[in-house]
């Protein structure tokens, strides 16, 4: 039992020292224990912090473990650390991302069909933000590129795996009063990351290409 | 004589990427009717949509071709629905939206709502911070070359633990009558290295609580074996412990 407490504390110390998520395998190796035992101890740690309801929690995120501030302080911390706060994404970007996340792998044409508008620039912008990547080609004439989400996407939204995404509601189950009419946004900047090399995009997303 | 508009609002962003299309406009119309989507009148939404296009034009809002396509599609659906249905005679029959359009609208709405959920998640996680330290735990351990300062301080911390405060006479070491000589320590170190390939700092001493004489001898021996390139001294990048490894 003594040994177990010691190892659990060691894992905690390792996590405390790292700012990036640490993979289970790396934690187990550093503490010199089997992965199964490490997972057990880490699950305990996660619970310990949850029960404590303190300022930070241990999170399983994108296949690793990491300390993160408790979401109940999200608003105030975002206010205090204005300069460190991450920019939130625009609605158009998020809608597109939602479709890619739930429907992946998906082609540009299928994406346009759902959105009712051309999504080329949107996908290019999402790729420059490393939230979306090309994951292959569809085996149909023309072999269009298939798109899917990245590991960066999981990190961005604090998810451990794709299945942690909130399930989309079937709209038919809702009464129309529950639909929230949204004001129409007239402009929206699909900003490309300035350091991004556009030539790495699939040809169909390059400027001046025709669908 | 047409007036030149003073400004043009483009329904798209600078990269030509559309964010809001005809489906969004159809939804705002449906929302304004305050009826269930299955009860929306096709004629009403068609004329309202075309009205929206006209208004946009008069406001100099440049819409993309998708809007024109949607308008013509609506007119087509409406005319198809108005074709006389054999055995079905009614003057003012007001057809509902055809299933294909309803499905498309619902699908669009579903992802709009999913996007909203993501937006909430995005806002939430934007305010969740992680620590900013740079202790990277690698799959492989990182050992750095130790600096002389670190080595001296390691020996110093051992010296401080040493209880006797007397100033000892260190001369015997050089006269060879001491319990610990640098040569013996060097031989001891090399012997250990041959066996294990590496020595942890605390294993440099043969006793649990080394005397000053032994500490000094060990220190000089370590410097000596490093000088003759028999081994090198490394320090753990994260934990700072010191070990001596064979070259």
PDB file of N, CA, C and O in Angstrom, chain A residues 39-98:
ATOM      1  N   UNK A  39      -2.842   3.441 -15.303  1.00  0.00           N
ATOM      2  CA  UNK A  39      -4.170   3.953 -15.628  1.00  0.00           C
ATOM      3  C   UNK A  39      -5.061   3.987 -14.377  1.00  0.00           C
ATOM      4  O   UNK A  39      -5.787   4.938 -14.138  1.00  0.00           O
ATOM      5  N   UNK A  40      -4.941   2.919 -13.587  1.00  0.00           N
ATOM      6  CA  UNK A  40      -5.721   2.818 -12.359  1.00  0.00           C
ATOM      7  C   UNK A  40      -5.402   3.986 -11.420  1.00  0.00           C
ATOM      8  O   UNK A  40      -6.288   4.662 -10.900  1.00  0.00           O
ATOM      9  N   UNK A  41      -4.115   4.219 -11.229  1.00  0.00           N
ATOM     10  CA  UNK A  41      -3.677   5.297 -10.335  1.00  0.00           C
ATOM     11  C   UNK A  41      -4.088   6.671 -10.868  1.00  0.00           C
ATOM     12  O   UNK A  41      -4.500   7.555 -10.111  1.00  0.00           O
ATOM     13  N   UNK A  42      -3.987   6.833 -12.203  1.00  0.00           N
ATOM     14  CA  UNK A  42      -4.347   8.114 -12.812  1.00  0.00           C
ATOM     15  C   UNK A  42      -5.846   8.376 -12.680  1.00  0.00           C
ATOM     16  O   UNK A  42      -6.264   9.506 -12.409  1.00  0.00           O
ATOM     17  N   UNK A  43      -6.645   7.309 -12.868  1.00  0.00           N
ATOM     18  CA  UNK A  43      -8.094   7.460 -12.696  1.00  0.00           C
ATOM     19  C   UNK A  43      -8.412   7.909 -11.271  1.00  0.00           C
ATOM     20  O   UNK A  43      -9.278   8.754 -11.049  1.00  0.00           O
ATOM     21  N   UNK A  44      -7.668   7.331 -10.303  1.00  0.00           N
ATOM     22  CA  UNK A  44      -7.846   7.728  -8.912  1.00  0.00           C
ATOM     23  C   UNK A  44      -7.512   9.201  -8.713  1.00  0.00           C
ATOM     24  O   UNK A  44      -8.243   9.932  -8.055  1.00  0.00           O
ATOM     25  N   UNK A  45      -6.389   9.615  -9.311  1.00  0.00           N
ATOM     26  CA  UNK A  45      -5.969  11.017  -9.202  1.00  0.00           C
ATOM     27  C   UNK A  45      -7.036  11.951  -9.773  1.00  0.00           C
ATOM     28  O   UNK A  45      -7.356  12.982  -9.179  1.00  0.00           O
ATOM     29  N   UNK A  46      -7.569  11.567 -10.949  1.00  0.00           N
ATOM     30  CA  UNK A  46      -8.608  12.390 -11.578  1.00  0.00           C
ATOM     31  C   UNK A  46      -9.780  12.575 -10.617  1.00  0.00           C
ATOM     32  O   UNK A  46     -10.271  13.684 -10.413  1.00  0.00           O
ATOM     33  N   UNK A  47     -10.186  11.453  -9.999  1.00  0.00           N
ATOM     34  CA  UNK A  47     -11.294  11.508  -9.041  1.00  0.00           C
ATOM     35  C   UNK A  47     -10.958  12.365  -7.825  1.00  0.00           C
ATOM     36  O   UNK A  47     -11.777  13.162  -7.378  1.00  0.00           O
ATOM     37  N   UNK A  48      -9.723  12.188  -7.307  1.00  0.00           N
ATOM     38  CA  UNK A  48      -9.286  12.973  -6.143  1.00  0.00           C
ATOM     39  C   UNK A  48      -9.489  14.462  -6.387  1.00  0.00           C
ATOM     40  O   UNK A  48     -10.042  15.175  -5.555  1.00  0.00           O
ATOM     41  N   UNK A  49      -9.025  14.900  -7.556  1.00  0.00           N
ATOM     42  CA  UNK A  49      -9.117  16.331  -7.861  1.00  0.00           C
ATOM     43  C   UNK A  49     -10.549  16.769  -8.086  1.00  0.00           C
ATOM     44  O   UNK A  49     -10.928  17.883  -7.735  1.00  0.00           O
ATOM     45  N   UNK A  50     -11.354  15.867  -8.688  1.00  0.00           N
ATOM     46  CA  UNK A  50     -12.751  16.205  -8.912  1.00  0.00           C
ATOM     47  C   UNK A  50     -13.483  16.394  -7.577  1.00  0.00           C
ATOM     48  O   UNK A  50     -14.227  17.345  -7.399  1.00  0.00           O
ATOM     49  N   UNK A  51     -13.204  15.459  -6.644  1.00  0.00           N
ATOM     50  CA  UNK A  51     -13.875  15.529  -5.352  1.00  0.00           C
ATOM     51  C   UNK A  51     -13.456  16.752  -4.558  1.00  0.00           C
ATOM     52  O   UNK A  51     -14.221  17.311  -3.799  1.00  0.00           O
ATOM     53  N   UNK A  52     -12.222  17.145  -4.773  1.00  0.00           N
ATOM     54  CA  UNK A  52     -11.693  18.295  -4.050  1.00  0.00           C
ATOM     55  C   UNK A  52     -12.375  19.586  -4.502  1.00  0.00           C
ATOM     56  O   UNK A  52     -12.441  20.559  -3.758  1.00  0.00           O
ATOM     57  N   UNK A  53     -12.871  19.596  -5.744  1.00  0.00           N
ATOM     58  CA  UNK A  53     -13.524  20.780  -6.322  1.00  0.00           C
ATOM     59  C   UNK A  53     -12.687  22.044  -6.162  1.00  0.00           C
ATOM     60  O   UNK A  53     -13.185  23.109  -5.799  1.00  0.00           O
ATOM     61  N   UNK A  54     -11.406  21.911  -6.425  1.00  0.00           N
ATOM     62  CA  UNK A  54     -10.493  23.039  -6.269  1.00  0.00           C
ATOM     63  C   UNK A  54     -10.323  23.842  -7.539  1.00  0.00           C
ATOM     64  O   UNK A  54     -11.179  23.818  -8.427  1.00  0.00           O
ATOM     65  N   UNK A  55      -9.224  24.530  -7.628  1.00  0.00           N
ATOM     66  CA  UNK A  55      -8.969  25.442  -8.736  1.00  0.00           C
ATOM     67  C   UNK A  55      -8.544  24.757 -10.010  1.00  0.00           C
ATOM     68  O   UNK A  55      -8.656  25.316 -11.090  1.00  0.00           O
ATOM     69  N   UNK A  56      -8.021  23.535  -9.880  1.00  0.00           N
ATOM     70  CA  UNK A  56      -7.648  22.845 -11.123  1.00  0.00           C
ATOM     71  C   UNK A  56      -7.982  21.365 -11.038  1.00  0.00           C
ATOM     72  O   UNK A  56      -8.222  20.810  -9.974  1.00  0.00           O
ATOM     73  N   UNK A  57      -8.025  20.755 -12.217  1.00  0.00           N
ATOM     74  CA  UNK A  57      -8.410  19.355 -12.319  1.00  0.00           C
ATOM     75  C   UNK A  57      -7.372  18.608 -13.140  1.00  0.00           C
ATOM     76  O   UNK A  57      -6.613  19.211 -13.892  1.00  0.00           O
ATOM     77  N   UNK A  58      -7.379  17.290 -13.005  1.00  0.00           N
ATOM     78  CA  UNK A  58      -6.557  16.475 -13.891  1.00  0.00           C
ATOM     79  C   UNK A  58      -7.488  15.980 -14.989  1.00  0.00           C
ATOM     80  O   UNK A  58      -8.574  15.498 -14.716  1.00  0.00           O
ATOM     81  N   UNK A  59      -7.052  16.140 -16.215  1.00  0.00           N
ATOM     82  CA  UNK A  59      -7.881  15.833 -17.358  1.00  0.00           C
ATOM     83  C   UNK A  59      -7.232  14.779 -18.243  1.00  0.00           C
ATOM     84  O   UNK A  59      -6.034  14.811 -18.448  1.00  0.00           O
ATOM     85  N   UNK A  60      -8.052  13.876 -18.776  1.00  0.00           N
ATOM     86  CA  UNK A  60      -7.544  13.005 -19.823  1.00  0.00           C
ATOM     87  C   UNK A  60      -7.847  13.737 -21.117  1.00  0.00           C
ATOM     88  O   UNK A  60      -8.995  14.055 -21.394  1.00  0.00           O
ATOM     89  N   UNK A  61      -6.828  14.057 -21.881  1.00  0.00           N
ATOM     90  CA  UNK A  61      -7.048  14.893 -23.057  1.00  0.00           C
ATOM     91  C   UNK A  61      -6.176  14.437 -24.219  1.00  0.00           C
ATOM     92  O   UNK A  61      -4.982  14.227 -24.052  1.00  0.00           O
ATOM     93  N   UNK A  62      -6.832  14.251 -25.382  1.00  0.00           N
ATOM     94  CA  UNK A  62      -6.135  13.856 -26.606  1.00  0.00           C
ATOM     95  C   UNK A  62      -5.118  12.744 -26.361  1.00  0.00           C
ATOM     96  O   UNK A  62      -3.992  12.803 -26.815  1.00  0.00           O
ATOM     97  N   UNK A  63      -5.527  11.736 -25.622  1.00  0.00           N
ATOM     98  CA  UNK A  63      -4.672  10.575 -25.415  1.00  0.00           C
ATOM     99  C   UNK A  63      -3.583  10.762 -24.372  1.00  0.00           C
ATOM    100  O   UNK A  63      -2.694   9.940 -24.236  1.00  0.00           O
ATOM    101  N   UNK A  64      -3.645  11.840 -23.600  1.00  0.00           N
ATOM    102  CA  UNK A  64      -2.655  12.043 -22.543  1.00  0.00           C
ATOM    103  C   UNK A  64      -3.326  12.573 -21.284  1.00  0.00           C
ATOM    104  O   UNK A  64      -4.545  12.648 -21.209  1.00  0.00           O
ATOM    105  N   UNK A  65      -2.490  12.918 -20.303  1.00  0.00           N
ATOM    106  CA  UNK A  65      -3.022  13.470 -19.050  1.00  0.00           C
ATOM    107  C   UNK A  65      -2.396  14.828 -18.788  1.00  0.00           C
ATOM    108  O   UNK A  65      -1.209  15.036 -19.056  1.00  0.00           O
ATOM    109  N   UNK A  66      -3.186  15.745 -18.238  1.00  0.00           N
ATOM    110  CA  UNK A  66      -2.709  17.103 -18.068  1.00  0.00           C
ATOM    111  C   UNK A  66      -3.529  17.827 -16.996  1.00  0.00           C
ATOM    112  O   UNK A  66      -4.727  17.613 -16.873  1.00  0.00           O
ATOM    113  N   UNK A  67      -2.843  18.675 -16.235  1.00  0.00           N
ATOM    114  CA  UNK A  67      -3.559  19.523 -15.289  1.00  0.00           C
ATOM    115  C   UNK A  67      -4.137  20.710 -16.025  1.00  0.00           C
ATOM    116  O   UNK A  67      -3.484  21.285 -16.893  1.00  0.00           O
ATOM    117  N   UNK A  68      -5.369  21.065 -15.688  1.00  0.00           N
ATOM    118  CA  UNK A  68      -6.010  22.183 -16.370  1.00  0.00           C
ATOM    119  C   UNK A  68      -6.890  22.909 -15.361  1.00  0.00           C
ATOM    120  O   UNK A  68      -7.428  22.283 -14.451  1.00  0.00           O
ATOM    121  N   UNK A  69      -7.012  24.219 -15.506  1.00  0.00           N
ATOM    122  CA  UNK A  69      -7.813  24.958 -14.524  1.00  0.00           C
ATOM    123  C   UNK A  69      -9.275  24.530 -14.602  1.00  0.00           C
ATOM    124  O   UNK A  69      -9.779  24.188 -15.662  1.00  0.00           O
ATOM    125  N   UNK A  70      -9.931  24.562 -13.461  1.00  0.00           N
ATOM    126  CA  UNK A  70     -11.319  24.161 -13.368  1.00  0.00           C
ATOM    127  C   UNK A  70     -12.195  25.079 -14.216  1.00  0.00           C
ATOM    128  O   UNK A  70     -12.045  26.296 -14.177  1.00  0.00           O
ATOM    129  N   UNK A  71     -13.121  24.458 -14.986  1.00  0.00           N
ATOM    130  CA  UNK A  71     -13.913  25.263 -15.915  1.00  0.00           C
ATOM    131  C   UNK A  71     -14.815  26.279 -15.223  1.00  0.00           C
ATOM    132  O   UNK A  71     -15.250  27.238 -15.838  1.00  0.00           O
ATOM    133  N   UNK A  72     -15.058  26.085 -13.904  1.00  0.00           N
ATOM    134  CA  UNK A  72     -15.934  27.060 -13.241  1.00  0.00           C
ATOM    135  C   UNK A  72     -15.256  28.427 -13.145  1.00  0.00           C
ATOM    136  O   UNK A  72     -15.909  29.421 -12.899  1.00  0.00           O
ATOM    137  N   UNK A  73     -13.925  28.445 -13.334  1.00  0.00           N
ATOM    138  CA  UNK A  73     -13.216  29.735 -13.303  1.00  0.00           C
ATOM    139  C   UNK A  73     -12.924  30.257 -14.702  1.00  0.00           C
ATOM    140  O   UNK A  73     -12.182  31.219 -14.870  1.00  0.00           O
ATOM    141  N   UNK A  74     -13.507  29.565 -15.708  1.00  0.00           N
ATOM    142  CA  UNK A  74     -13.235  29.906 -17.100  1.00  0.00           C
ATOM    143  C   UNK A  74     -13.437  31.393 -17.397  1.00  0.00           C
ATOM    144  O   UNK A  74     -12.551  32.065 -17.908  1.00  0.00           O
ATOM    145  N   UNK A  75     -14.619  31.883 -17.059  1.00  0.00           N
ATOM    146  CA  UNK A  75     -14.962  33.278 -17.355  1.00  0.00           C
ATOM    147  C   UNK A  75     -13.967  34.255 -16.723  1.00  0.00           C
ATOM    148  O   UNK A  75     -13.383  35.104 -17.384  1.00  0.00           O
ATOM    149  N   UNK A  76     -13.784  34.086 -15.415  1.00  0.00           N
ATOM    150  CA  UNK A  76     -12.955  35.060 -14.708  1.00  0.00           C
ATOM    151  C   UNK A  76     -11.490  34.968 -15.108  1.00  0.00           C
ATOM    152  O   UNK A  76     -10.809  35.988 -15.280  1.00  0.00           O
ATOM    153  N   UNK A  77     -11.001  33.736 -15.332  1.00  0.00           N
ATOM    154  CA  UNK A  77      -9.602  33.585 -15.753  1.00  0.00           C
ATOM    155  C   UNK A  77      -9.382  34.185 -17.141  1.00  0.00           C
ATOM    156  O   UNK A  77      -8.370  34.833 -17.390  1.00  0.00           O
ATOM    157  N   UNK A  78     -10.374  33.965 -18.021  1.00  0.00           N
ATOM    158  CA  UNK A  78     -10.273  34.535 -19.365  1.00  0.00           C
ATOM    159  C   UNK A  78     -10.201  36.057 -19.271  1.00  0.00           C
ATOM    160  O   UNK A  78      -9.524  36.712 -20.051  1.00  0.00           O
ATOM    161  N   UNK A  79     -10.905  36.593 -18.277  1.00  0.00           N
ATOM    162  CA  UNK A  79     -10.902  38.040 -18.087  1.00  0.00           C
ATOM    163  C   UNK A  79      -9.559  38.514 -17.520  1.00  0.00           C
ATOM    164  O   UNK A  79      -8.998  39.514 -17.963  1.00  0.00           O
ATOM    165  N   UNK A  80      -9.032  37.760 -16.536  1.00  0.00           N
ATOM    166  CA  UNK A  80      -7.767  38.151 -15.899  1.00  0.00           C
ATOM    167  C   UNK A  80      -6.585  38.008 -16.863  1.00  0.00           C
ATOM    168  O   UNK A  80      -5.720  38.867 -16.934  1.00  0.00           O
ATOM    169  N   UNK A  81      -6.590  36.900 -17.601  1.00  0.00           N
ATOM    170  CA  UNK A  81      -5.463  36.653 -18.520  1.00  0.00           C
ATOM    171  C   UNK A  81      -5.843  37.005 -19.948  1.00  0.00           C
ATOM    172  O   UNK A  81      -5.691  36.184 -20.849  1.00  0.00           O
ATOM    173  N   UNK A  82      -6.340  38.186 -20.142  1.00  0.00           N
ATOM    174  CA  UNK A  82      -6.794  38.587 -21.476  1.00  0.00           C
ATOM    175  C   UNK A  82      -5.778  38.272 -22.572  1.00  0.00           C
ATOM    176  O   UNK A  82      -6.113  37.788 -23.633  1.00  0.00           O
ATOM    177  N   UNK A  83      -4.512  38.584 -22.266  1.00  0.00           N
ATOM    178  CA  UNK A  83      -3.474  38.421 -23.284  1.00  0.00           C
ATOM    179  C   UNK A  83      -3.175  36.961 -23.609  1.00  0.00           C
ATOM    180  O   UNK A  83      -2.725  36.642 -24.686  1.00  0.00           O
ATOM    181  N   UNK A  84      -3.444  36.078 -22.632  1.00  0.00           N
ATOM    182  CA  UNK A  84      -3.131  34.666 -22.868  1.00  0.00           C
ATOM    183  C   UNK A  84      -4.323  33.911 -23.421  1.00  0.00           C
ATOM    184  O   UNK A  84      -4.199  32.780 -23.854  1.00  0.00           O
ATOM    185  N   UNK A  85      -5.490  34.548 -23.365  1.00  0.00           N
ATOM    186  CA  UNK A  85      -6.701  33.866 -23.763  1.00  0.00           C
ATOM    187  C   UNK A  85      -6.659  33.517 -25.245  1.00  0.00           C
ATOM    188  O   UNK A  85      -6.243  34.319 -26.070  1.00  0.00           O
ATOM    189  N   UNK A  86      -7.098  32.318 -25.537  1.00  0.00           N
ATOM    190  CA  UNK A  86      -7.127  31.887 -26.929  1.00  0.00           C
ATOM    191  C   UNK A  86      -8.291  32.567 -27.639  1.00  0.00           C
ATOM    192  O   UNK A  86      -9.357  32.748 -27.072  1.00  0.00           O
ATOM    193  N   UNK A  87      -8.078  32.928 -28.878  1.00  0.00           N
ATOM    194  CA  UNK A  87      -9.162  33.494 -29.675  1.00  0.00           C
ATOM    195  C   UNK A  87     -10.230  32.431 -29.891  1.00  0.00           C
ATOM    196  O   UNK A  87      -9.910  31.278 -30.176  1.00  0.00           O
ATOM    197  N   UNK A  88     -11.482  32.802 -29.749  1.00  0.00           N
ATOM    198  CA  UNK A  88     -12.523  31.822 -30.069  1.00  0.00           C
ATOM    199  C   UNK A  88     -12.761  31.851 -31.578  1.00  0.00           C
ATOM    200  O   UNK A  88     -12.504  32.850 -32.238  1.00  0.00           O
ATOM    201  N   UNK A  89     -13.260  30.731 -32.094  1.00  0.00           N
ATOM    202  CA  UNK A  89     -13.475  30.618 -33.532  1.00  0.00           C
ATOM    203  C   UNK A  89     -14.820  31.219 -33.911  1.00  0.00           C
ATOM    204  O   UNK A  89     -15.731  31.283 -33.092  1.00  0.00           O
ATOM    205  N   UNK A  90     -14.943  31.651 -35.178  1.00  0.00           N
ATOM    206  CA  UNK A  90     -16.192  32.258 -35.622  1.00  0.00           C
ATOM    207  C   UNK A  90     -17.265  31.187 -35.819  1.00  0.00           C
ATOM    208  O   UNK A  90     -16.962  30.006 -35.980  1.00  0.00           O
ATOM    209  N   UNK A  91     -18.510  31.621 -35.815  1.00  0.00           N
ATOM    210  CA  UNK A  91     -19.612  30.670 -35.945  1.00  0.00           C
ATOM    211  C   UNK A  91     -19.553  29.862 -37.244  1.00  0.00           C
ATOM    212  O   UNK A  91     -19.754  28.657 -37.256  1.00  0.00           O
ATOM    213  N   UNK A  92     -19.292  30.538 -38.334  1.00  0.00           N
ATOM    214  CA  UNK A  92     -19.219  29.832 -39.617  1.00  0.00           C
ATOM    215  C   UNK A  92     -18.170  28.743 -39.588  1.00  0.00           C
ATOM    216  O   UNK A  92     -18.387  27.624 -40.052  1.00  0.00           O
ATOM    217  N   UNK A  93     -17.030  29.073 -38.989  1.00  0.00           N
ATOM    218  CA  UNK A  93     -15.941  28.112 -38.855  1.00  0.00           C
ATOM    219  C   UNK A  93     -16.383  26.923 -38.014  1.00  0.00           C
ATOM    220  O   UNK A  93     -16.139  25.772 -38.363  1.00  0.00           O
ATOM    221  N   UNK A  94     -17.075  27.219 -36.913  1.00  0.00           N
ATOM    222  CA  UNK A  94     -17.504  26.160 -36.008  1.00  0.00           C
ATOM    223  C   UNK A  94     -18.560  25.251 -36.634  1.00  0.00           C
ATOM    224  O   UNK A  94     -18.542  24.042 -36.434  1.00  0.00           O
ATOM    225  N   UNK A  95     -19.484  25.851 -37.408  1.00  0.00           N
ATOM    226  CA  UNK A  95     -20.496  25.026 -38.075  1.00  0.00           C
ATOM    227  C   UNK A  95     -19.836  24.056 -39.045  1.00  0.00           C
ATOM    228  O   UNK A  95     -20.179  22.882 -39.105  1.00  0.00           O
ATOM    229  N   UNK A  96     -18.884  24.582 -39.818  1.00  0.00           N
ATOM    230  CA  UNK A  96     -18.172  23.742 -40.775  1.00  0.00           C
ATOM    231  C   UNK A  96     -17.410  22.638 -40.043  1.00  0.00           C
ATOM    232  O   UNK A  96     -17.431  21.472 -40.430  1.00  0.00           O
ATOM    233  N   UNK A  97     -16.755  23.030 -38.966  1.00  0.00           N
ATOM    234  CA  UNK A  97     -15.979  22.090 -38.171  1.00  0.00           C
ATOM    235  C   UNK A  97     -16.886  21.004 -37.595  1.00  0.00           C
ATOM    236  O   UNK A  97     -16.522  19.826 -37.549  1.00  0.00           O
ATOM    237  N   UNK A  98     -18.074  21.399 -37.179  1.00  0.00           N
ATOM    238  CA  UNK A  98     -19.023  20.433 -36.623  1.00  0.00           C
ATOM    239  C   UNK A  98     -19.379  19.369 -37.651  1.00  0.00           C
ATOM    240  O   UNK A  98     -19.373  18.180 -37.349  1.00  0.00           O
TER     241      UNK A  98
END
